[in-house]
Amino acid sequence: GAVVSQHPSWVICKSGTSVKIECRSLDFQATTMFWYRQFPKQSLMLMATSNEGSKATYEQGVEKDKFLINHASLTLSTLTVTSAHPEDSSFYICSATGSRETQYFGPGTRLLVL
Amino acid sequence: RKEVEQDPGPFNVPEGATVAFNCTYSNSASQSFFWYRQDCRKEPKLLMSVYSSGNEDGRFTAQLNRASQYISLLIRDSKLSDSATYLCVVNRGYGGATNKLIFGTGTLLAVQP
């Protein structure tokens, strides 16, 4: 099956710093990538949809200036959490889809902001 | 009201038991339906798609009732390795960039030896 990787798998940072998370499709070209966030004991929530070469579409309530998404190639999307605060601590998961409907999920990145 | 509702559980069952999970969704425009499995502190993994005609994959049977907006998953002969959180997922989109997966909060299954 299709493989999606994320890096880093976990990160601890100080409040006010920015953190970049990479999402890569390893064996297929991902026309669309999605970024999700999951807080403890809650469901995955879609943050934004990212298409290669165009601006991301953000879900209601997600600040685009705080969560910067870049999808520069068909195999790489990045999410940058700018000026992170403790309330941004969460499990961030990306997924990627090619020409078919199936979304393949990355292993996730745990962010802890102190 | 959440768009996808599930009983959070936990469901504690002995090995070999049959267990059923239910899910309801509120958006009648939802296009496709899935069950995902999520292990603790891991990403969700697709278990199976769900169709109105019902579909079976080994010990797992899924069913969709569009009229009542109800989705079910039946697990027969439970194994210890089935212990996980089962996520009911609906897709509002038509594929590609239009996809929008809406996740339920999940039902926790614990299979006991």
PDB file of C-alpha atoms in Angstrom:
ATOM      1  CA  GLY A   1       0.000   0.000   0.000  1.00  0.00           C
ATOM      2  CA  ALA A   2       0.875   3.650  -0.234  1.00  0.00           C
ATOM      3  CA  VAL A   3       3.250   5.003   2.390  1.00  0.00           C
ATOM      4  CA  VAL A   4       3.152   8.422   3.974  1.00  0.00           C
ATOM      5  CA  SER A   5       5.848   9.581   6.352  1.00  0.00           C
ATOM      6  CA  GLN A   6       5.949  12.453   8.816  1.00  0.00           C
ATOM      7  CA  HIS A   7       8.881  14.136  10.440  1.00  0.00           C
ATOM      8  CA  PRO A   8       9.508  14.659  13.253  1.00  0.00           C
ATOM      9  CA  SER A   9       7.511  12.021  15.092  1.00  0.00           C
ATOM     10  CA  TRP A  10       7.559  14.111  18.219  1.00  0.00           C
ATOM     11  CA  VAL A  11       8.759  17.546  19.214  1.00  0.00           C
ATOM     12  CA  ILE A  12       8.993  19.527  22.425  1.00  0.00           C
ATOM     13  CA  CYS A  13       9.458  23.265  22.145  1.00  0.00           C
ATOM     14  CA  LYS A  14       9.244  26.436  24.176  1.00  0.00           C
ATOM     15  CA  SER A  15       6.267  28.715  23.951  1.00  0.00           C
ATOM     16  CA  GLY A  16       6.705  31.313  21.225  1.00  0.00           C
ATOM     17  CA  THR A  17       8.851  29.236  18.905  1.00  0.00           C
ATOM     18  CA  SER A  18       7.799  27.928  15.506  1.00  0.00           C
ATOM     19  CA  VAL A  19       7.701  24.260  14.609  1.00  0.00           C
ATOM     20  CA  LYS A  20       7.730  22.767  11.120  1.00  0.00           C
ATOM     21  CA  ILE A  21       6.248  19.333  10.407  1.00  0.00           C
ATOM     22  CA  GLU A  22       6.904  17.552   7.116  1.00  0.00           C
ATOM     23  CA  CYS A  23       4.575  15.127   5.397  1.00  0.00           C
ATOM     24  CA  ARG A  24       5.875  13.036   2.499  1.00  0.00           C
ATOM     25  CA  SER A  25       4.223  10.532   0.184  1.00  0.00           C
ATOM     26  CA  LEU A  26       6.978   7.996  -0.424  1.00  0.00           C
ATOM     27  CA  ASP A  27       5.718   5.874  -3.293  1.00  0.00           C
ATOM     28  CA  PHE A  28       3.000   7.882  -5.004  1.00  0.00           C
ATOM     29  CA  GLN A  29       2.268  11.406  -6.127  1.00  0.00           C
ATOM     30  CA  ALA A  30      -0.128  13.149  -3.785  1.00  0.00           C
ATOM     31  CA  THR A  31      -2.235  15.720  -5.548  1.00  0.00           C
ATOM     32  CA  THR A  32      -3.911  16.568  -2.278  1.00  0.00           C
ATOM     33  CA  MET A  33      -2.715  16.415   1.285  1.00  0.00           C
ATOM     34  CA  PHE A  34      -4.740  16.974   4.406  1.00  0.00           C
ATOM     35  CA  TRP A  35      -3.716  18.114   7.864  1.00  0.00           C
ATOM     36  CA  TYR A  36      -5.577  16.939  10.943  1.00  0.00           C
ATOM     37  CA  ARG A  37      -5.257  17.573  14.642  1.00  0.00           C
ATOM     38  CA  GLN A  38      -6.339  15.267  17.441  1.00  0.00           C
ATOM     39  CA  PHE A  39      -6.583  16.299  21.086  1.00  0.00           C
ATOM     40  CA  PRO A  40      -6.690  13.597  23.780  1.00  0.00           C
ATOM     41  CA  LYS A  41      -9.916  11.583  23.789  1.00  0.00           C
ATOM     42  CA  GLN A  42     -11.255  13.583  20.867  1.00  0.00           C
ATOM     43  CA  SER A  43     -11.770  12.822  17.202  1.00  0.00           C
ATOM     44  CA  LEU A  44      -9.446  13.831  14.400  1.00  0.00           C
ATOM     45  CA  MET A  45     -10.373  17.260  13.152  1.00  0.00           C
ATOM     46  CA  LEU A  46      -9.519  18.432   9.659  1.00  0.00           C
ATOM     47  CA  MET A  47      -7.473  21.636   9.773  1.00  0.00           C
ATOM     48  CA  ALA A  48      -6.799  22.265   6.110  1.00  0.00           C
ATOM     49  CA  THR A  49      -6.693  20.792   2.634  1.00  0.00           C
ATOM     50  CA  SER A  50      -3.566  21.384   0.604  1.00  0.00           C
ATOM     51  CA  ASN A  51      -3.173  21.065  -3.154  1.00  0.00           C
ATOM     52  CA  GLU A  52       0.194  21.051  -4.848  1.00  0.00           C
ATOM     53  CA  GLY A  53       1.124  24.484  -6.106  1.00  0.00           C
ATOM     54  CA  SER A  54      -1.842  26.341  -4.676  1.00  0.00           C
ATOM     55  CA  LYS A  55      -2.936  27.873  -1.409  1.00  0.00           C
ATOM     56  CA  ALA A  56      -4.352  25.647   1.256  1.00  0.00           C
ATOM     57  CA  THR A  57      -8.028  25.712   2.148  1.00  0.00           C
ATOM     58  CA  TYR A  58      -8.509  26.086   5.886  1.00  0.00           C
ATOM     59  CA  GLU A  59     -11.431  24.815   7.912  1.00  0.00           C
ATOM     60  CA  GLN A  60     -13.511  27.244   9.893  1.00  0.00           C
ATOM     61  CA  GLY A  61     -11.821  28.271  13.118  1.00  0.00           C
ATOM     62  CA  VAL A  62      -8.294  27.385  11.964  1.00  0.00           C
ATOM     63  CA  GLU A  63      -6.028  30.433  11.738  1.00  0.00           C
ATOM     64  CA  LYS A  64      -4.173  30.393   8.435  1.00  0.00           C
ATOM     65  CA  ASP A  65      -1.547  32.813   9.691  1.00  0.00           C
ATOM     66  CA  LYS A  66      -0.776  30.586  12.630  1.00  0.00           C
ATOM     67  CA  PHE A  67      -0.746  27.281  10.771  1.00  0.00           C
ATOM     68  CA  LEU A  68       1.229  27.856   7.601  1.00  0.00           C
ATOM     69  CA  ILE A  69       0.918  25.154   4.984  1.00  0.00           C
ATOM     70  CA  ASN A  70       3.158  24.742   1.964  1.00  0.00           C
ATOM     71  CA  HIS A  71       2.640  22.060  -0.665  1.00  0.00           C
ATOM     72  CA  ALA A  72       5.517  22.734  -3.003  1.00  0.00           C
ATOM     73  CA  SER A  73       5.707  19.349  -4.687  1.00  0.00           C
ATOM     74  CA  LEU A  74       3.588  16.295  -5.332  1.00  0.00           C
ATOM     75  CA  THR A  75       5.358  14.424  -2.556  1.00  0.00           C
ATOM     76  CA  LEU A  76       5.844  17.016   0.186  1.00  0.00           C
ATOM     77  CA  SER A  77       3.640  19.238   2.300  1.00  0.00           C
ATOM     78  CA  THR A  78       4.751  21.133   5.381  1.00  0.00           C
ATOM     79  CA  LEU A  79       2.799  22.526   8.314  1.00  0.00           C
ATOM     80  CA  THR A  80       4.447  25.254  10.360  1.00  0.00           C
ATOM     81  CA  VAL A  81       2.954  26.106  13.725  1.00  0.00           C
ATOM     82  CA  THR A  82       4.050  29.690  14.264  1.00  0.00           C
ATOM     83  CA  SER A  83       4.537  31.152  17.728  1.00  0.00           C
ATOM     84  CA  ALA A  84       3.383  27.929  19.327  1.00  0.00           C
ATOM     85  CA  HIS A  85       1.615  28.029  22.688  1.00  0.00           C
ATOM     86  CA  PRO A  86       0.740  25.268  25.152  1.00  0.00           C
ATOM     87  CA  GLU A  87      -2.801  25.047  23.762  1.00  0.00           C
ATOM     88  CA  ASP A  88      -1.294  24.031  20.406  1.00  0.00           C
ATOM     89  CA  SER A  89       0.037  20.849  21.999  1.00  0.00           C
ATOM     90  CA  SER A  90      -1.648  18.055  20.093  1.00  0.00           C
ATOM     91  CA  PHE A  91      -1.218  15.100  17.754  1.00  0.00           C
ATOM     92  CA  TYR A  92      -0.860  16.396  14.196  1.00  0.00           C
ATOM     93  CA  ILE A  93      -1.542  13.902  11.420  1.00  0.00           C
ATOM     94  CA  CYS A  94      -1.287  14.350   7.691  1.00  0.00           C
ATOM     95  CA  SER A  95      -2.861  12.275   4.971  1.00  0.00           C
ATOM     96  CA  ALA A  96      -2.344  12.134   1.253  1.00  0.00           C
ATOM     97  CA  THR A  97      -4.450  11.118  -1.664  1.00  0.00           C
ATOM     98  CA  GLY A  98      -3.656  10.593  -5.301  1.00  0.00           C
ATOM     99  CA  SER A  99      -6.160  10.097  -8.053  1.00  0.00           C
ATOM    100  CA  ARG A 100      -8.334   7.797  -6.007  1.00  0.00           C
ATOM    101  CA  GLU A 101     -10.411   8.532  -2.976  1.00  0.00           C
ATOM    102  CA  THR A 102      -8.421   6.644  -0.361  1.00  0.00           C
ATOM    103  CA  GLN A 103      -6.505   8.795   2.078  1.00  0.00           C
ATOM    104  CA  TYR A 104      -3.272   7.364   3.399  1.00  0.00           C
ATOM    105  CA  PHE A 105      -2.304   8.649   6.809  1.00  0.00           C
ATOM    106  CA  GLY A 106       1.116   9.488   8.113  1.00  0.00           C
ATOM    107  CA  PRO A 107       2.212   8.214  11.538  1.00  0.00           C
ATOM    108  CA  GLY A 108       1.565  11.575  13.164  1.00  0.00           C
ATOM    109  CA  THR A 109       3.641  14.130  15.045  1.00  0.00           C
ATOM    110  CA  ARG A 110       3.190  14.754  18.756  1.00  0.00           C
ATOM    111  CA  LEU A 111       3.799  18.363  19.649  1.00  0.00           C
ATOM    112  CA  LEU A 112       4.299  19.473  23.222  1.00  0.00           C
ATOM    113  CA  VAL A 113       4.678  23.183  23.834  1.00  0.00           C
ATOM    114  CA  LEU A 114       6.064  24.109  27.234  1.00  0.00           C
TER     115      LEU A 114
ATOM    116  CA  ARG B   1     -24.856  17.544  17.980  1.00  0.00           C
ATOM    117  CA  LYS B   2     -21.792  15.955  16.386  1.00  0.00           C
ATOM    118  CA  GLU B   3     -21.944  15.117  12.712  1.00  0.00           C
ATOM    119  CA  VAL B   4     -20.801  11.545  13.387  1.00  0.00           C
ATOM    120  CA  GLU B   5     -21.878   9.958  16.646  1.00  0.00           C
ATOM    121  CA  GLN B   6     -20.517   6.800  18.216  1.00  0.00           C
ATOM    122  CA  ASP B   7     -20.837   5.113  21.580  1.00  0.00           C
ATOM    123  CA  PRO B   8     -17.407   5.767  23.147  1.00  0.00           C
ATOM    124  CA  GLY B   9     -17.434   2.486  25.059  1.00  0.00           C
ATOM    125  CA  PRO B  10     -15.305   0.910  26.328  1.00  0.00           C
ATOM    126  CA  PHE B  11     -16.521  -2.446  25.167  1.00  0.00           C
ATOM    127  CA  ASN B  12     -14.846  -5.136  27.247  1.00  0.00           C
ATOM    128  CA  VAL B  13     -15.375  -8.541  25.666  1.00  0.00           C
ATOM    129  CA  PRO B  14     -13.773 -11.986  26.068  1.00  0.00           C
ATOM    130  CA  GLU B  15     -11.786 -13.565  23.290  1.00  0.00           C
ATOM    131  CA  GLY B  16     -14.024 -15.261  20.778  1.00  0.00           C
ATOM    132  CA  ALA B  17     -16.983 -12.974  21.412  1.00  0.00           C
ATOM    133  CA  THR B  18     -18.970 -11.188  18.743  1.00  0.00           C
ATOM    134  CA  VAL B  19     -19.197  -7.433  19.166  1.00  0.00           C
ATOM    135  CA  ALA B  20     -21.163  -4.825  17.245  1.00  0.00           C
ATOM    136  CA  PHE B  21     -20.502  -1.112  16.926  1.00  0.00           C
ATOM    137  CA  ASN B  22     -23.010   1.442  15.748  1.00  0.00           C
ATOM    138  CA  CYS B  23     -22.659   4.880  14.309  1.00  0.00           C
ATOM    139  CA  THR B  24     -25.041   7.553  13.084  1.00  0.00           C
ATOM    140  CA  TYR B  25     -24.335  10.521  10.862  1.00  0.00           C
ATOM    141  CA  SER B  26     -26.344  13.668  10.425  1.00  0.00           C
ATOM    142  CA  ASN B  27     -25.347  14.968   6.991  1.00  0.00           C
ATOM    143  CA  SER B  28     -27.501  13.234   4.397  1.00  0.00           C
ATOM    144  CA  ALA B  29     -25.181  14.516   1.663  1.00  0.00           C
ATOM    145  CA  SER B  30     -22.355  12.293   2.887  1.00  0.00           C
ATOM    146  CA  GLN B  31     -20.955  10.343  -0.031  1.00  0.00           C
ATOM    147  CA  SER B  32     -18.916   7.470   1.302  1.00  0.00           C
ATOM    148  CA  PHE B  33     -18.376   5.701   4.557  1.00  0.00           C
ATOM    149  CA  PHE B  34     -15.579   3.874   6.308  1.00  0.00           C
ATOM    150  CA  TRP B  35     -14.445   2.186   9.449  1.00  0.00           C
ATOM    151  CA  TYR B  36     -10.933   2.987  10.600  1.00  0.00           C
ATOM    152  CA  ARG B  37      -8.964   1.450  13.415  1.00  0.00           C
ATOM    153  CA  GLN B  38      -6.710   3.539  15.642  1.00  0.00           C
ATOM    154  CA  ASP B  39      -4.278   1.998  18.080  1.00  0.00           C
ATOM    155  CA  CYS B  40      -3.145   3.973  21.088  1.00  0.00           C
ATOM    156  CA  ARG B  41      -0.973   6.938  20.093  1.00  0.00           C
ATOM    157  CA  LYS B  42      -0.929   5.879  16.441  1.00  0.00           C
ATOM    158  CA  GLU B  43      -2.449   7.121  13.215  1.00  0.00           C
ATOM    159  CA  PRO B  44      -5.805   5.739  12.012  1.00  0.00           C
ATOM    160  CA  LYS B  45      -5.688   2.863   9.552  1.00  0.00           C
ATOM    161  CA  LEU B  46      -8.451   2.005   7.106  1.00  0.00           C
ATOM    162  CA  LEU B  47     -10.277  -1.135   8.148  1.00  0.00           C
ATOM    163  CA  MET B  48     -12.920  -1.236   5.460  1.00  0.00           C
ATOM    164  CA  SER B  49     -15.256   0.796   3.327  1.00  0.00           C
ATOM    165  CA  VAL B  50     -18.968   0.484   3.998  1.00  0.00           C
ATOM    166  CA  TYR B  51     -21.641  -0.076   1.358  1.00  0.00           C
ATOM    167  CA  SER B  52     -25.417  -0.269   1.397  1.00  0.00           C
ATOM    168  CA  SER B  53     -25.245  -3.822   0.127  1.00  0.00           C
ATOM    169  CA  GLY B  54     -23.131  -4.748   3.120  1.00  0.00           C
ATOM    170  CA  ASN B  55     -19.608  -6.030   2.864  1.00  0.00           C
ATOM    171  CA  GLU B  56     -17.512  -8.574   4.659  1.00  0.00           C
ATOM    172  CA  ASP B  57     -13.802  -8.940   5.147  1.00  0.00           C
ATOM    173  CA  GLY B  58     -12.951 -12.058   7.099  1.00  0.00           C
ATOM    174  CA  ARG B  59     -14.319 -11.644  10.609  1.00  0.00           C
ATOM    175  CA  PHE B  60     -15.490  -8.098   9.938  1.00  0.00           C
ATOM    176  CA  THR B  61     -18.862  -7.163   8.452  1.00  0.00           C
ATOM    177  CA  ALA B  62     -19.950  -3.604   7.760  1.00  0.00           C
ATOM    178  CA  GLN B  63     -23.368  -2.304   6.835  1.00  0.00           C
ATOM    179  CA  LEU B  64     -24.772   1.035   5.770  1.00  0.00           C
ATOM    180  CA  ASN B  65     -28.381   2.140   5.986  1.00  0.00           C
ATOM    181  CA  ARG B  66     -28.654   5.423   4.092  1.00  0.00           C
ATOM    182  CA  ALA B  67     -32.334   5.906   4.917  1.00  0.00           C
ATOM    183  CA  SER B  68     -31.681   5.922   8.636  1.00  0.00           C
ATOM    184  CA  GLN B  69     -28.125   7.296   8.302  1.00  0.00           C
ATOM    185  CA  TYR B  70     -26.756   4.424  10.294  1.00  0.00           C
ATOM    186  CA  ILE B  71     -23.519   2.478   9.953  1.00  0.00           C
ATOM    187  CA  SER B  72     -22.548  -0.697  11.734  1.00  0.00           C
ATOM    188  CA  LEU B  73     -19.511  -2.895  12.209  1.00  0.00           C
ATOM    189  CA  LEU B  74     -19.657  -6.479  13.421  1.00  0.00           C
ATOM    190  CA  ILE B  75     -16.569  -8.307  14.616  1.00  0.00           C
ATOM    191  CA  ARG B  76     -16.848 -12.056  15.019  1.00  0.00           C
ATOM    192  CA  ASP B  77     -14.522 -14.323  16.995  1.00  0.00           C
ATOM    193  CA  SER B  78     -12.725 -11.398  18.644  1.00  0.00           C
ATOM    194  CA  LYS B  79      -8.958 -11.635  19.007  1.00  0.00           C
ATOM    195  CA  LEU B  80      -6.733  -9.896  21.513  1.00  0.00           C
ATOM    196  CA  SER B  81      -5.197  -8.033  18.585  1.00  0.00           C
ATOM    197  CA  ASP B  82      -8.586  -6.485  17.793  1.00  0.00           C
ATOM    198  CA  SER B  83      -8.227  -4.264  20.871  1.00  0.00           C
ATOM    199  CA  ALA B  84      -8.185  -0.707  19.546  1.00  0.00           C
ATOM    200  CA  THR B  85     -10.407   2.301  18.971  1.00  0.00           C
ATOM    201  CA  TYR B  86     -12.754   1.925  16.016  1.00  0.00           C
ATOM    202  CA  LEU B  87     -13.539   5.137  14.185  1.00  0.00           C
ATOM    203  CA  CYS B  88     -16.655   5.673  12.115  1.00  0.00           C
ATOM    204  CA  VAL B  89     -15.813   8.016   9.251  1.00  0.00           C
ATOM    205  CA  VAL B  90     -17.941   9.687   6.605  1.00  0.00           C
ATOM    206  CA  ASN B  91     -16.722  11.524   3.545  1.00  0.00           C
ATOM    207  CA  ARG B  92     -18.650  14.563   2.388  1.00  0.00           C
ATOM    208  CA  GLY B  93     -16.613  14.889  -0.775  1.00  0.00           C
ATOM    209  CA  TYR B  94     -16.401  13.290  -4.193  1.00  0.00           C
ATOM    210  CA  GLY B  95     -12.726  12.441  -4.270  1.00  0.00           C
ATOM    211  CA  GLY B  96      -9.371  14.193  -4.496  1.00  0.00           C
ATOM    212  CA  ALA B  97      -9.354  17.718  -3.132  1.00  0.00           C
ATOM    213  CA  THR B  98     -13.087  17.634  -2.446  1.00  0.00           C
ATOM    214  CA  ASN B  99     -12.641  14.911   0.140  1.00  0.00           C
ATOM    215  CA  LYS B 100     -13.623  15.883   3.625  1.00  0.00           C
ATOM    216  CA  LEU B 101     -13.437  13.083   6.124  1.00  0.00           C
ATOM    217  CA  ILE B 102     -15.489  13.572   9.262  1.00  0.00           C
ATOM    218  CA  PHE B 103     -14.389  11.316  12.105  1.00  0.00           C
ATOM    219  CA  GLY B 104     -16.409  10.047  15.006  1.00  0.00           C
ATOM    220  CA  THR B 105     -14.746  10.087  18.413  1.00  0.00           C
ATOM    221  CA  GLY B 106     -14.326   6.344  18.249  1.00  0.00           C
ATOM    222  CA  THR B 107     -15.429   3.297  20.197  1.00  0.00           C
ATOM    223  CA  LEU B 108     -12.830   1.646  22.400  1.00  0.00           C
ATOM    224  CA  LEU B 109     -12.711  -2.146  22.252  1.00  0.00           C
ATOM    225  CA  ALA B 110     -10.782  -4.159  24.812  1.00  0.00           C
ATOM    226  CA  VAL B 111     -10.666  -7.894  24.172  1.00  0.00           C
ATOM    227  CA  GLN B 112      -9.839  -9.836  27.326  1.00  0.00           C
ATOM    228  CA  PRO B 113      -8.004 -13.176  27.414  1.00  0.00           C
TER     229      PRO B 113
END
